[in-house]
GROMACS .gro file of C-alpha atoms in nm:
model
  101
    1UNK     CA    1 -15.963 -20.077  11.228
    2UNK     CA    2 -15.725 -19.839  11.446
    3UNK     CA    3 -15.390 -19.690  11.318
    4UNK     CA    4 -15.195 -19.553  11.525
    5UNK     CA    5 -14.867 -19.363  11.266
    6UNK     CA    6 -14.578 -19.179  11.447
    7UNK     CA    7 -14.388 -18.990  11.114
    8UNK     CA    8 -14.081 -19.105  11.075
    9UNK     CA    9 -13.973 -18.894  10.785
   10UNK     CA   10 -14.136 -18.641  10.518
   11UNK     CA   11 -14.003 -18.483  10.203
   12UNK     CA   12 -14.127 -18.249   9.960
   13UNK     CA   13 -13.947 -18.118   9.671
   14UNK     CA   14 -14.037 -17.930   9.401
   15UNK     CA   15 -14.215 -17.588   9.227
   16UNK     CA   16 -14.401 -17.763   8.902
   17UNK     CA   17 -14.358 -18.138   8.959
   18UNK     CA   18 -14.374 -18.232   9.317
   19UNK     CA   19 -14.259 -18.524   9.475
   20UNK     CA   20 -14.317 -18.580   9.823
   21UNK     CA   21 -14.223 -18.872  10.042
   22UNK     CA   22 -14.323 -18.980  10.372
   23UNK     CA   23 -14.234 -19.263  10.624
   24UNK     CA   24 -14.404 -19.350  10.934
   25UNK     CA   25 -14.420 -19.648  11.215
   26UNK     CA   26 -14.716 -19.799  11.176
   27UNK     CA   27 -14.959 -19.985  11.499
   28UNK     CA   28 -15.242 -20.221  11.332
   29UNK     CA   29 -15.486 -20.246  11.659
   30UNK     CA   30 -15.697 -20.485  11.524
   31UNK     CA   31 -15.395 -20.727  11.393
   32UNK     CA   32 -15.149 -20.633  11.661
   33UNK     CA   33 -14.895 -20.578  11.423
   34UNK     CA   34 -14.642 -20.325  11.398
   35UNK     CA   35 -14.486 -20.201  11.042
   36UNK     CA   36 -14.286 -19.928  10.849
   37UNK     CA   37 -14.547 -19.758  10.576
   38UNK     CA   38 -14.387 -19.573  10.268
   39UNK     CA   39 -14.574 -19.319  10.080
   40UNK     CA   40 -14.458 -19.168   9.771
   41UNK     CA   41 -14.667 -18.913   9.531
   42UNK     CA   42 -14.554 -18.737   9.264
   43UNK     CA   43 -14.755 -18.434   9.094
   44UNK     CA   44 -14.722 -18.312   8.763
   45UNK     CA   45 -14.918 -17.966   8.732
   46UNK     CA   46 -14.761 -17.934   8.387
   47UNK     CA   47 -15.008 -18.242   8.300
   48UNK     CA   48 -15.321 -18.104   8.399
   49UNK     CA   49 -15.221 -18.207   8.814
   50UNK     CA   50 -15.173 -18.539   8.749
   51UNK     CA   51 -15.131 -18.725   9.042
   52UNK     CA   52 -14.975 -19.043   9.147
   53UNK     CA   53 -14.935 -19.200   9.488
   54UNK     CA   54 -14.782 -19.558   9.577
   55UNK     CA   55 -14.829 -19.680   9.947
   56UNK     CA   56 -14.612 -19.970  10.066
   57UNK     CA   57 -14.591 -20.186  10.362
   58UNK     CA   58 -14.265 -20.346  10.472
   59UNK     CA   59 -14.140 -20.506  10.773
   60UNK     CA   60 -13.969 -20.328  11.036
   61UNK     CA   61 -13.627 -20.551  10.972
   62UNK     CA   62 -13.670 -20.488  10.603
   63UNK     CA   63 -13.662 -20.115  10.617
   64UNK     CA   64 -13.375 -20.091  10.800
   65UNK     CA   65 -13.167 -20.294  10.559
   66UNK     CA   66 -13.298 -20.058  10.284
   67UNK     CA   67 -12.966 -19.911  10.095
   68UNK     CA   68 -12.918 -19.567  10.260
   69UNK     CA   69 -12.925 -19.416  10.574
   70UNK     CA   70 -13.227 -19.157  10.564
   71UNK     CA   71 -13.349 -18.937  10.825
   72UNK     CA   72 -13.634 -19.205  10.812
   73UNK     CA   73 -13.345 -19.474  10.904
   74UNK     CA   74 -13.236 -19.257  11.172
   75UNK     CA   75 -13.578 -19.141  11.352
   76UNK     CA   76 -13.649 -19.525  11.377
   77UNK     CA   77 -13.295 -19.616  11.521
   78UNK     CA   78 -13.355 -19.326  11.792
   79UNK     CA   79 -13.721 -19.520  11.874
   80UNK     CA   80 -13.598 -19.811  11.895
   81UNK     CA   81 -13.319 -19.738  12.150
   82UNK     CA   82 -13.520 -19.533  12.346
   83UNK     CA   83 -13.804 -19.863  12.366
   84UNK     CA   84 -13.483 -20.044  12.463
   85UNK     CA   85 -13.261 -19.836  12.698
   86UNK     CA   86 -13.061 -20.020  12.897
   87UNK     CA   87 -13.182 -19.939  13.287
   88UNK     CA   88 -12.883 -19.926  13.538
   89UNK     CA   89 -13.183 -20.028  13.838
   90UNK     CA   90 -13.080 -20.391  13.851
   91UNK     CA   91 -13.317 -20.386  14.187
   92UNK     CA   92 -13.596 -20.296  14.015
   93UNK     CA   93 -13.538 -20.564  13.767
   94UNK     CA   94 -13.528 -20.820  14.039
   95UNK     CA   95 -13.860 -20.689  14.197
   96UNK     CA   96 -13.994 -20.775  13.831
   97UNK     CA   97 -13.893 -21.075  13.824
   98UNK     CA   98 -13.968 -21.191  14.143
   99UNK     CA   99 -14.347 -21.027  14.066
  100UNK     CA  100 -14.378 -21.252  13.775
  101UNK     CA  101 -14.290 -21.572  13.947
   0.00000   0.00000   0.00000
């Protein structure tokens, strides 16, 4: 099974109890699908390093409805229009289109 991640967003805060999320865009090769996969850990070194980390897999759609506009939110907004720029070559279009029939 492939994976293919693009970061989206990564946080790390603290001296003696870290907490570090990450975000990233997610390409299943094997199941074709495409998804937004949340990470969160959270380390303790006052507890002997205790560590905890929670991995979650959500739908595209339902990450962006998430409460909040992160700089996760926002690096997937910028992919998305640049996958979906408008082109201004309506004659190129055409030739595609023509090609297909």
């Amino acid at each position: 099974m492939a994976l293919l991640r693009r970061e989206l967003y990564r946080q790390v805060r603290g001296p003696e109890v870290t907490h570090a999320d990450r975000c990233a865009l997610v390409f299943d090769t094997d199941t074709k699908s495409l998804y937004v996969e949340r990470e969160v850990a959270h380390l303790d070194a006052r507890v002997s390093g205790t560590i905890e980390i929670q991995t979650a897999a959500m739908d595209i759609a339902d990450y962006l409805k998430q409460g909040g506009q992160t700089a996760g939110h926002r690096e997937l907004w910028r992919l998305l229009r640049t996958l979906f720029k408008d082109t201004d070559d309506t004659e190129e279009m055409i030739g595609y289109v023509r090609a297909l029939r």
